[in-house]
């Protein structure tokens, strides 16, 4: 007797005649984390570049373990030094300290983001659960991001329950492209509702459960709302790429998800769109 998995209709394999998509990875990390096991969880820029060359990843937004786990200000300084001379590697900054937003000054000057070529900002989802994102300490940082349209990734990888997350933050800051990252296997009915409700909300492929969900989301909310990320080195790059490469979508849509959607957001950083200008005039 065939199992359910064996009898299921297989997903479309990549078209050998089509050019393989080029990827921009929005979720990679270098540095030594507090828990360095397994051994390959410690990564250098050299390790990252070797991985990218192997898997046709042409650019990446890179976070540093120190910034994520201890001090953003210190971690960002180390990150800038490590990425110097690598034009295709852009910094991913943690906008708030992991312990308490009041421990150290947050970055609030939009000009500083632009000077550092920051590709995206990242906040922990737990900080925005139960309405805590309204705290005054968050407002200057989010206003700085809104001023230049910097993408802000909401990180559900460690903590933060999507069922109590304050997604209305998207409505309060319509100029910020928010990207839910590591949403995982949480109830998809809320995810779909939020993506339909907030046009400035996007979804990272980090945490998605297989390639079938990618095709489902393309049909449900459109391919222009999906952003590729691998969560390397914590997760297998091959598995992450497979969610896009084996999704039952066409080559153009596959390229959108692999890099096109995020590069379009990145291209708009520092430039107001017609919709943003109209919103500013009204407000």
XYZ file of N, CA and C in Angstrom, residues 8-279:
816
model
N 0.783 11.357 -3.226
C 0.485 12.766 -3.485
C 1.070 13.184 -4.825
N 0.434 14.175 -5.465
C 0.927 14.688 -6.741
C 2.206 15.459 -6.497
N 3.309 15.130 -7.146
C 4.571 15.819 -6.887
C 4.528 17.259 -7.387
N 5.311 18.107 -6.726
C 5.390 19.495 -7.156
C 6.165 19.585 -8.456
N 5.975 20.686 -9.154
C 6.653 20.898 -10.426
C 8.148 21.018 -10.208
N 8.922 20.268 -10.959
C 10.374 20.379 -10.886
C 10.825 21.609 -11.663
N 11.957 22.199 -11.274
C 12.454 23.350 -12.018
C 12.650 23.016 -13.492
N 12.297 23.938 -14.372
C 12.419 23.751 -15.811
C 13.892 23.796 -16.199
N 14.447 22.691 -16.718
C 15.871 22.689 -17.078
C 16.212 23.748 -18.119
N 15.224 24.129 -18.939
C 15.488 25.113 -19.983
C 15.504 26.538 -19.444
N 14.903 26.736 -18.278
C 14.844 28.079 -17.707
C 16.126 28.368 -16.933
N 16.538 29.625 -16.949
C 17.716 30.011 -16.183
C 17.402 29.889 -14.695
N 18.328 29.359 -13.912
C 18.075 29.245 -12.468
C 17.975 30.633 -11.853
N 17.131 30.807 -10.856
C 16.992 32.129 -10.256
C 18.245 32.522 -9.486
N 18.482 33.798 -9.405
C 19.545 34.318 -8.543
C 18.894 34.750 -7.238
N 19.552 34.479 -6.142
C 18.970 34.706 -4.818
C 19.656 35.867 -4.109
N 18.834 36.620 -3.373
C 19.347 37.555 -2.362
C 18.839 37.023 -1.031
N 19.771 36.673 -0.151
C 19.407 36.041 1.124
C 19.256 37.115 2.195
N 18.049 37.250 2.729
C 17.791 38.293 3.725
C 18.024 37.823 5.151
N 18.488 36.596 5.334
C 18.628 36.073 6.704
C 19.850 35.169 6.825
N 21.013 35.779 7.005
C 22.226 35.021 7.301
C 22.914 35.684 8.489
N 23.731 34.899 9.182
C 24.372 35.397 10.390
C 25.824 34.964 10.433
N 26.698 35.876 10.840
C 28.095 35.541 11.056
C 28.411 35.783 12.527
N 29.591 35.318 12.954
C 29.998 35.503 14.341
C 29.783 34.257 15.175
N 30.185 34.360 16.417
C 30.088 33.240 17.352
C 28.913 33.471 18.293
N 27.873 32.652 18.187
C 26.735 32.801 19.091
C 27.048 32.291 20.481
N 26.175 32.582 21.435
C 26.406 32.146 22.808
C 26.408 30.631 22.911
N 25.615 29.977 22.066
C 25.586 28.510 22.043
C 26.185 28.041 20.719
N 27.513 27.836 20.653
C 28.185 27.561 19.375
C 28.044 26.132 18.877
N 27.135 25.353 19.423
C 26.932 23.992 18.945
C 25.720 23.952 18.020
N 25.772 23.216 16.909
C 26.902 22.394 16.460
C 28.071 23.252 15.999
N 29.236 22.665 15.779
C 30.435 23.447 15.438
C 30.252 24.355 14.235
N 29.456 23.927 13.212
C 29.305 24.756 12.024
C 28.341 25.912 12.244
N 27.898 26.113 13.482
C 27.039 27.248 13.800
C 27.857 28.526 13.961
N 29.179 28.397 14.009
C 30.076 29.552 14.049
C 30.517 29.846 12.623
N 30.250 31.054 12.137
C 30.486 31.351 10.720
C 31.265 32.653 10.554
N 32.124 32.679 9.550
C 32.890 33.859 9.186
C 32.394 34.390 7.846
N 32.885 35.551 7.457
C 32.555 36.095 6.149
C 33.051 35.159 5.052
N 34.216 34.552 5.246
C 34.721 33.603 4.264
C 33.794 32.413 4.093
N 33.274 31.899 5.205
C 32.307 30.799 5.135
C 31.056 31.225 4.369
N 30.593 32.424 4.646
C 29.392 32.940 3.988
C 29.607 33.074 2.487
N 30.724 33.637 2.080
C 30.984 33.833 0.657
C 31.118 32.487 -0.065
N 31.702 31.514 0.584
C 31.827 30.189 -0.024
C 30.449 29.557 -0.209
N 29.578 29.692 0.785
C 28.220 29.165 0.678
C 27.461 29.857 -0.450
N 27.577 31.168 -0.559
C 26.863 31.922 -1.582
C 27.315 31.516 -2.980
N 28.615 31.324 -3.152
C 29.135 30.914 -4.461
C 28.625 29.530 -4.850
N 28.458 28.664 -3.890
C 28.010 27.304 -4.160
C 26.542 27.257 -4.573
N 25.724 28.162 -4.008
C 24.279 28.064 -4.201
C 23.685 29.210 -5.032
N 24.509 29.932 -5.783
C 24.013 30.972 -6.678
C 23.275 32.082 -5.930
N 23.801 32.441 -4.765
C 23.262 33.550 -3.985
C 24.175 34.741 -4.234
N 23.641 35.766 -4.865
C 24.481 36.870 -5.324
C 24.597 38.016 -4.324
N 23.747 38.037 -3.304
C 23.804 39.092 -2.310
C 23.138 38.625 -1.031
N 23.449 39.322 0.072
C 22.871 38.914 1.348
C 22.824 40.096 2.306
N 21.821 40.046 3.188
C 21.737 40.964 4.329
C 22.218 40.190 5.540
N 23.283 40.672 6.168
C 24.024 39.890 7.158
C 23.846 40.489 8.550
N 23.496 39.628 9.510
C 23.461 40.048 10.910
C 24.645 39.446 11.640
N 24.990 40.030 12.793
C 26.102 39.524 13.593
C 25.573 38.978 14.904
N 26.151 37.851 15.351
C 25.695 37.208 16.581
C 25.770 38.147 17.776
N 26.788 38.996 17.837
C 26.930 39.914 18.967
C 25.780 40.917 18.995
N 25.404 41.416 17.827
C 24.306 42.378 17.761
C 22.989 41.740 18.158
N 22.815 40.490 17.779
C 21.555 39.806 18.064
C 21.430 39.408 19.528
N 22.534 38.985 20.146
C 22.454 38.387 21.468
C 22.934 39.289 22.593
N 23.675 40.339 22.274
C 24.247 41.142 23.356
C 24.036 42.633 23.150
N 24.811 43.227 22.266
C 24.790 44.676 22.095
C 24.707 45.037 20.621
N 23.596 45.624 20.162
C 23.528 46.054 18.762
C 24.649 47.010 18.386
N 24.921 47.980 19.252
C 25.924 48.977 18.899
C 27.293 48.338 18.695
N 27.695 47.442 19.576
C 28.985 46.768 19.431
C 28.957 45.812 18.247
N 27.889 45.050 18.129
C 27.786 44.084 17.045
C 27.784 44.732 15.680
N 27.142 45.890 15.564
C 27.107 46.581 14.279
C 28.483 47.115 13.903
N 29.248 47.559 14.891
C 30.601 48.045 14.612
C 31.475 46.899 14.080
N 31.376 45.728 14.705
C 32.134 44.567 14.243
C 31.658 44.143 12.856
N 30.339 44.181 12.651
C 29.770 43.779 11.363
C 30.268 44.681 10.243
N 30.270 46.001 10.481
C 30.735 46.932 9.457
C 32.192 46.654 9.089
N 33.000 46.319 10.074
C 34.412 46.006 9.813
C 34.544 44.723 9.011
N 33.758 43.709 9.371
C 33.843 42.418 8.682
C 33.361 42.491 7.242
N 32.359 43.343 6.978
C 31.773 43.409 5.635
C 32.471 44.408 4.719
N 33.422 45.141 5.251
C 34.122 46.145 4.445
C 34.755 45.493 3.217
N 34.506 46.092 2.062
C 35.067 45.588 0.819
C 34.221 44.542 0.121
N 33.104 44.179 0.708
C 32.205 43.191 0.101
C 30.894 43.894 -0.266
N 30.843 44.425 -1.471
C 29.706 45.260 -1.863
C 28.387 44.503 -1.902
N 28.439 43.198 -2.092
C 27.196 42.430 -2.184
C 26.695 41.947 -0.825
N 27.417 42.302 0.244
C 26.984 41.962 1.598
C 26.563 43.236 2.310
N 25.277 43.298 2.677
C 24.737 44.502 3.300
C 24.404 44.229 4.763
N 24.641 45.197 5.651
C 24.352 44.964 7.076
C 22.853 44.846 7.349
N 22.516 43.911 8.234
C 21.169 43.815 8.803
C 21.292 44.200 10.270
N 20.662 45.298 10.647
C 20.845 45.837 11.998
C 19.703 45.450 12.917
N 20.062 45.080 14.130
C 19.054 44.881 15.180
C 18.739 46.247 15.778
N 17.494 46.615 15.697
C 17.112 47.970 16.064
C 16.987 48.173 17.564
N 16.851 47.081 18.307
C 16.706 47.183 19.752
C 17.568 46.122 20.434
N 18.122 46.439 21.610
C 18.865 45.423 22.364
C 17.958 44.266 22.742
N 18.559 43.096 22.922
C 17.777 41.898 23.216
C 17.190 41.921 24.622
N 17.832 42.627 25.549
C 17.403 42.566 26.950
C 16.371 43.644 27.257
N 16.709 44.881 27.011
C 15.793 45.984 27.319
C 16.139 47.164 26.431
N 15.131 47.788 25.802
C 15.417 48.920 24.908
C 16.079 50.094 25.599
N 16.050 50.152 26.914
C 16.611 51.319 27.602
C 18.053 51.101 28.063
N 18.615 49.931 27.791
C 19.982 49.668 28.237
C 20.980 50.549 27.497
N 20.776 50.733 26.210
C 21.683 51.563 25.434
C 20.866 52.368 24.438
N 21.432 53.441 23.948
C 20.721 54.293 22.999
C 20.462 53.538 21.702
N 19.260 53.679 21.195
C 18.923 53.049 19.919
C 19.325 53.987 18.785
N 19.467 53.414 17.593
C 19.772 54.232 16.426
C 18.489 54.897 15.953
N 18.486 56.201 15.875
C 17.263 56.916 15.527
C 17.439 57.856 14.342
N 18.661 58.038 13.869
C 18.920 58.995 12.802
C 18.865 58.287 11.448
N 17.885 58.626 10.597
C 17.807 57.978 9.278
C 19.086 58.122 8.465
N 19.774 59.246 8.610
C 21.006 59.453 7.859
C 22.050 58.400 8.215
N 22.018 57.931 9.469
C 22.994 56.925 9.883
C 22.724 55.594 9.197
N 21.445 55.258 9.014
C 21.123 54.035 8.292
C 21.684 54.105 6.867
N 21.461 55.240 6.206
C 21.886 55.375 4.818
C 23.406 55.359 4.705
N 24.084 56.020 5.635
C 25.538 56.065 5.617
C 26.138 54.665 5.731
N 25.505 53.811 6.540
C 26.023 52.474 6.772
C 25.539 51.459 5.749
N 24.798 51.886 4.729
C 24.293 50.982 3.689
C 23.472 49.842 4.286
N 22.695 50.120 5.318
C 21.925 49.082 5.979
C 20.842 48.564 5.043
N 20.747 47.232 4.925
C 19.764 46.631 4.029
C 18.407 46.491 4.702
N 18.421 46.207 6.002
C 17.161 46.014 6.713
C 17.404 46.149 8.203
N 16.315 46.441 8.922
C 16.344 46.439 10.376
C 15.595 45.225 10.882
N 15.917 44.785 12.096
C 15.255 43.606 12.646
C 14.858 43.876 14.090
N 13.643 43.489 14.448
C 13.178 43.606 15.825
C 12.668 42.242 16.275
N 12.767 41.956 17.563
C 12.244 40.705 18.107
C 10.731 40.799 18.217
N 10.056 39.759 17.770
C 8.590 39.752 17.797
C 8.048 39.904 19.212
N 8.763 39.353 20.189
C 8.267 39.395 21.568
C 8.074 40.824 22.062
N 8.837 41.749 21.509
C 8.736 43.132 21.952
C 7.460 43.814 21.478
N 6.737 43.168 20.544
C 5.531 43.775 20.008
C 4.288 42.935 20.300
N 4.429 41.978 21.209
C 3.269 41.195 21.618
C 2.509 41.942 22.714
N 1.214 41.742 22.747
C 0.344 42.365 23.751
C 0.453 43.896 23.719
N 0.685 44.458 22.525
C 0.677 45.913 22.385
C 1.897 46.622 22.901
N 2.972 45.884 23.271
C 4.144 46.545 23.843
C 4.898 47.382 22.822
N 4.596 47.235 21.546
C 5.268 48.035 20.531
C 4.901 49.504 20.576
N 3.930 49.870 21.409
C 3.550 51.268 21.535
C 4.422 52.023 22.528
N 5.338 51.329 23.209
C 6.183 52.000 24.176
C 6.960 53.126 23.508
N 7.136 54.197 24.245
C 7.787 55.382 23.693
C 9.194 55.097 23.203
N 9.850 54.088 23.792
C 11.225 53.796 23.399
C 11.310 53.241 21.985
N 10.207 52.678 21.467
C 10.228 52.136 20.117
C 9.932 53.202 19.066
N 9.170 54.214 19.441
C 8.694 55.180 18.455
C 9.818 55.861 17.682
N 10.883 56.369 18.333
C 11.932 57.046 17.556
C 12.589 56.145 16.511
N 12.786 54.874 16.858
C 13.426 53.947 15.929
C 12.527 53.691 14.725
N 11.239 53.427 14.989
C 10.319 53.146 13.885
C 10.074 54.390 13.039
N 10.048 55.549 13.655
C 9.884 56.783 12.882
C 11.097 57.016 11.980
N 12.290 56.665 12.469
C 13.493 56.798 11.648
C 13.428 55.857 10.451
N 12.946 54.645 10.683
C 12.812 53.682 9.583
C 11.757 54.151 8.584
N 10.658 54.689 9.098
C 9.585 55.175 8.224
C 10.055 56.336 7.364
N 10.934 57.165 7.907
C 11.400 58.341 7.176
C 12.114 57.982 5.888
N 12.742 56.809 5.857
C 13.482 56.394 4.656
C 12.909 55.129 4.023
N 11.834 54.593 4.610
C 11.242 53.376 4.054
C 12.095 52.142 4.233
N 12.841 52.062 5.346
C 13.716 50.922 5.582
C 12.889 49.681 5.927
N 13.093 48.555 5.248
C 12.373 47.321 5.610
C 12.712 46.897 7.038
N 11.695 46.533 7.791
C 11.870 46.074 9.161
C 11.364 44.641 9.258
N 12.260 43.729 9.628
C 11.916 42.316 9.756
C 11.495 42.028 11.196
N 10.331 41.420 11.355
C 9.809 41.048 12.663
C 10.215 39.602 12.906
N 11.125 39.388 13.833
C 11.780 38.096 14.013
C 11.009 37.226 15.008
N 10.331 36.199 14.474
C 9.624 35.232 15.306
C 10.468 33.986 15.573
N 11.736 33.992 15.158
C 12.528 32.767 15.239
C 12.751 32.316 16.675
N 12.901 33.243 17.612
C 13.204 32.865 18.984
C 11.973 32.965 19.894
N 11.311 34.089 19.872
C 10.186 34.306 20.768
C 9.144 35.161 20.054
N 7.949 35.134 20.586
C 6.889 35.969 20.030
C 5.793 35.128 19.420
N 4.615 35.221 19.959
C 3.474 34.438 19.501
C 2.680 35.242 18.481
N 2.595 34.776 17.230
C 1.829 35.522 16.225
C 0.370 35.746 16.602
N -0.156 34.891 17.483
C -1.562 35.031 17.856
C -1.803 36.255 18.727
N -0.774 36.726 19.418
C -0.938 37.921 20.254
C -0.059 39.067 19.767
N 0.590 38.883 18.634
C 1.439 39.946 18.094
C 0.575 41.121 17.642
N 1.067 42.307 17.893
C 0.333 43.523 17.547
C 0.618 43.900 16.097
N -0.036 43.201 15.154
C 0.194 43.472 13.743
C -0.340 44.834 13.306
N -1.115 45.488 14.155
C -1.596 46.822 13.799
C -0.457 47.830 13.718
N 0.743 47.409 14.132
C 1.921 48.253 13.954
C 2.106 48.594 12.473
N 1.638 47.705 11.599
C 1.744 47.951 10.150
C 0.882 49.146 9.743
N -0.279 49.275 10.355
C -1.169 50.395 10.039
C -0.643 51.696 10.635
N 0.010 51.615 11.787
C 0.527 52.829 12.420
C 1.763 53.367 11.700
N 2.470 52.498 10.986
C 3.663 52.920 10.237
C 3.548 52.419 8.798
N 2.650 53.014 8.008
C 2.404 52.508 6.647
C 3.585 52.690 5.702
N 4.552 53.532 6.051
C 5.706 53.739 5.170
C 6.784 52.671 5.350
N 6.648 51.847 6.374
C 7.634 50.797 6.621
C 7.168 49.485 5.993
N 7.974 48.862 5.150
C 7.673 47.493 4.729
C 8.056 46.534 5.864
N 7.081 45.936 6.509
C 7.342 44.969 7.574
C 7.380 43.566 6.972
N 8.328 42.747 7.421
C 8.465 41.377 6.920
C 8.417 40.421 8.104
N 7.403 39.573 8.165
C 7.314 38.560 9.220
C 8.288 37.437 8.902
N 9.172 37.139 9.848
C 10.256 36.184 9.620
C 10.197 35.074 10.665
N 10.211 33.818 10.211
C 10.157 32.710 11.152
C 8.767 32.454 11.687
N 7.748 32.780 10.880
C 6.360 32.601 11.311
C 6.053 31.135 11.569
N 6.729 30.251 10.850
C 6.641 28.825 11.123
C 5.268 28.238 10.884
N 4.908 27.290 11.740
C 3.666 26.541 11.562
C 2.522 27.087 12.403
N 2.613 28.340 12.804
C 1.516 28.940 13.548
C 0.273 29.001 12.659
N -0.911 29.155 13.263
C -2.152 29.137 12.465
C -2.103 30.088 11.278
N -2.333 29.540 10.092
C -2.170 30.332 8.880
C -3.366 31.241 8.626
N -4.484 30.989 9.307
C -5.631 31.853 9.065
C -5.327 33.286 9.476
N -4.574 33.459 10.586
C -4.220 34.823 10.998
C -3.202 35.420 10.040
N -2.263 34.603 9.599
C -1.256 35.085 8.658
C -1.915 35.595 7.383
N -2.834 34.819 6.819
C -3.513 35.218 5.592
C -4.327 36.477 5.821
N -5.035 36.523 6.943
C -5.851 37.713 7.239
C -4.975 38.956 7.329
N -3.836 38.856 8.019
C -2.955 40.005 8.198
C -2.360 40.458 6.868
N -1.946 39.506 6.041
C -1.362 39.861 4.747
C -2.390 40.559 3.860
N -3.647 40.173 3.973
C -4.694 40.845 3.203
C -5.052 42.206 3.791
N -4.962 42.310 5.115
C -5.358 43.540 5.798
C -4.314 44.640 5.663
N -3.028 44.273 5.672
C -1.951 45.263 5.691
C -1.111 45.140 4.422
N -1.256 46.066 3.483
C -0.514 45.954 2.216
C 0.993 46.137 2.368
N 1.450 46.666 3.503
C 2.893 46.836 3.722
C 3.481 45.695 4.551
N 2.748 44.585 4.679
C 3.251 43.407 5.383
C 3.682 42.350 4.370
N 4.883 41.821 4.565
C 5.443 40.790 3.698
C 5.760 39.564 4.549
N 6.103 38.466 3.889
C 6.409 37.227 4.596
C 7.735 36.667 4.113
N 8.635 36.384 5.049
C 9.896 35.727 4.719
C 9.665 34.230 4.586
N 10.452 33.587 3.726
C 10.357 32.140 3.597
C 11.001 31.418 4.776
N 11.709 32.138 5.652
C 12.288 31.516 6.838
C 11.161 30.990 7.717
N 11.186 29.695 7.980
C 10.170 29.096 8.829
C 8.983 28.523 8.088
N 8.898 28.743 6.779
C 7.786 28.154 6.032
C 7.984 26.648 5.936
N 6.887 25.936 5.966
C 6.944 24.471 6.019
C 6.849 23.870 4.619
N 7.941 23.831 3.890
C 7.971 23.166 2.594
C 7.522 24.046 1.443
N 7.733 23.518 0.225
C 7.469 24.298 -0.980
C 5.987 24.422 -1.307
N 5.139 23.560 -0.742
C 3.712 23.650 -1.067
C 3.096 24.929 -0.517
N 3.584 25.402 0.634
C 3.015 26.625 1.207
C 3.364 27.830 0.353
N 4.514 27.804 -0.331
C 4.898 28.927 -1.188
C 3.898 29.085 -2.337
N 3.568 27.980 -2.995
C 2.595 28.032 -4.077
C 1.226 28.468 -3.556
N 0.847 27.972 -2.381
C -0.433 28.350 -1.778
C -0.492 29.852 -1.510
N 0.585 30.404 -0.955
C 0.601 31.834 -0.656
C 0.599 32.675 -1.931
N 1.277 32.208 -2.964
C 1.254 32.933 -4.238
C -0.172 33.020 -4.781
N -0.922 31.935 -4.655
C -2.296 31.925 -5.132
C -3.210 32.741 -4.230
N -2.899 32.785 -2.935
C -3.798 33.396 -1.964
C -3.601 34.895 -1.834
N -2.349 35.318 -1.704
C -2.098 36.754 -1.472
C -1.187 37.373 -2.531
N -0.670 36.569 -3.460
C 0.152 37.095 -4.539
C 1.634 36.893 -4.287
N 2.414 36.693 -5.347
C 3.847 36.408 -5.195
C 4.683 37.609 -4.792
N 4.140 38.804 -4.910
C 4.928 40.001 -4.619
C 5.084 40.266 -3.126
N 4.543 39.407 -2.265
C 4.624 39.629 -0.818
C 5.569 38.637 -0.137
N 6.283 37.835 -0.930
C 7.159 36.811 -0.372
C 8.624 37.195 -0.554
N 9.416 37.002 0.510
C 10.826 37.390 0.544
C 11.660 36.173 0.941
N 12.748 35.924 0.192
C 13.570 34.750 0.495
C 14.549 35.019 1.629
N 14.670 34.023 2.517
C 15.689 34.014 3.556
C 16.025 32.580 3.903
N 17.275 32.308 4.288
C 17.686 30.926 4.533
C 17.863 30.585 6.012
N 18.140 31.594 6.847
C 18.483 31.367 8.262
C 19.774 30.571 8.383
N 20.719 30.825 7.466
C 22.037 30.193 7.525
C 22.876 30.858 8.601
N 23.727 30.166 9.353
C 24.062 28.740 9.256
C 23.207 27.838 10.145
N 22.180 28.398 10.804
C 21.372 27.579 11.707
C 20.522 26.563 10.947
N 20.230 26.866 9.686
C 19.380 25.972 8.903
C 20.081 25.602 7.596
N 19.745 24.445 7.067
C 20.314 23.988 5.807
C 19.927 24.922 4.664
N 20.918 25.380 3.921
C 20.642 26.241 2.779
C 19.870 25.478 1.711
N 20.217 24.203 1.519
C 19.521 23.406 0.518
C 18.031 23.322 0.782
N 17.644 23.114 2.024
C 16.225 23.064 2.374
C 15.552 24.401 2.115
N 16.236 25.482 2.451
C 15.671 26.816 2.259
C 15.472 27.122 0.777
N 16.479 26.804 -0.031
C 16.362 27.032 -1.468
C 15.245 26.175 -2.067
N 15.081 24.967 -1.535
C 14.067 24.067 -2.063
C 12.656 24.602 -1.946
N 12.391 25.417 -0.914
C 11.048 25.979 -0.768
C 10.681 26.862 -1.952
N 11.694 27.420 -2.612
C 11.456 28.277 -3.780
C 11.653 27.498 -5.075
N 12.743 26.742 -5.161
C 13.084 26.053 -6.410
C 12.050 25.003 -6.798
N 11.424 24.360 -5.830
C 10.479 23.286 -6.130
C 9.025 23.702 -5.921
N 8.786 24.981 -5.692
C 7.408 25.464 -5.587
C 6.731 25.386 -6.951
N 5.451 25.105 -6.957
C 4.702 24.948 -8.200
C 4.315 26.322 -8.754
N 5.341 27.066 -9.169
C 5.164 28.403 -9.731
C 6.057 28.532 -10.958
N 5.813 29.550 -11.764
C 6.605 29.758 -12.963
C 7.949 30.405 -12.674
N 8.858 30.417 -13.661
C 10.197 30.993 -13.464
C 10.180 32.456 -13.048
N 9.267 33.247 -13.612
C 9.230 34.669 -13.272
C 8.849 34.878 -11.812
N 7.867 34.122 -11.342
C 7.444 34.211 -9.946
C 8.563 33.717 -9.030
N 9.225 32.650 -9.431
C 10.329 32.113 -8.633
C 11.430 33.159 -8.470
N 11.723 33.905 -9.534
C 12.742 34.952 -9.444
C 12.289 36.106 -8.560
N 11.003 36.412 -8.615
C 10.456 37.445 -7.729
C 10.752 37.121 -6.278
N 10.437 35.900 -5.898
C 10.603 35.492 -4.506
C 12.083 35.389 -4.150
N 12.887 34.872 -5.063
C 14.300 34.644 -4.791
C 15.046 35.944 -4.495
N 14.712 37.008 -5.201
C 15.426 38.270 -4.966
C 14.649 39.509 -5.390
N 13.799 39.386 -6.403
C 13.180 40.571 -6.988
C 12.372 41.399 -6.019
N 11.570 40.750 -5.188
C 10.701 41.497 -4.275
C 11.504 42.312 -3.272
N 12.529 41.691 -2.680
C 13.301 42.431 -1.686
C 14.157 43.505 -2.320
N 14.762 43.218 -3.479
C 15.582 44.241 -4.134
C 14.749 45.456 -4.512
N 13.467 45.241 -4.841
C 12.579 46.369 -5.130
C 12.367 47.213 -3.880
N 12.214 46.561 -2.719
C 12.086 47.312 -1.465
C 13.379 48.054 -1.149
N 14.500 47.390 -1.369
C 15.799 47.992 -1.075
C 16.054 49.193 -1.975
N 15.587 49.110 -3.214
C 15.785 50.205 -4.162
C 15.015 51.453 -3.752
N 13.965 51.276 -2.954
C 13.142 52.412 -2.548
C 13.614 53.062 -1.250
N 14.586 52.470 -0.578
C 15.066 53.048 0.678
C 15.632 54.441 0.422
N 15.139 55.395 1.179
C 15.587 56.772 1.031
C 14.822 57.568 0.012
N 13.892 56.925 -0.713
C 13.101 57.619 -1.722
C 11.625 57.430 -1.413
N 10.900 58.509 -1.343
C 9.470 58.435 -1.082
C 8.731 58.011 -2.340
N 7.810 57.065 -2.193
C 6.969 56.643 -3.310
C 5.814 57.630 -3.472
N 5.109 57.635 -4.619
C 3.942 58.512 -4.764
C 2.917 58.303 -3.662
N 2.708 57.047 -3.225
C 1.758 56.792 -2.158
C 2.226 57.399 -0.844
N 3.533 57.314 -0.580
C 4.066 57.892 0.650
C 3.969 59.410 0.641
N 4.235 60.028 -0.525
C 4.124 61.487 -0.615
C 2.690 61.932 -0.387
N 1.741 61.175 -0.955
C 0.327 61.501 -0.779
C -0.065 61.370 0.686
N 0.428 60.311 1.337
C 0.121 60.110 2.753
C 0.682 61.240 3.601
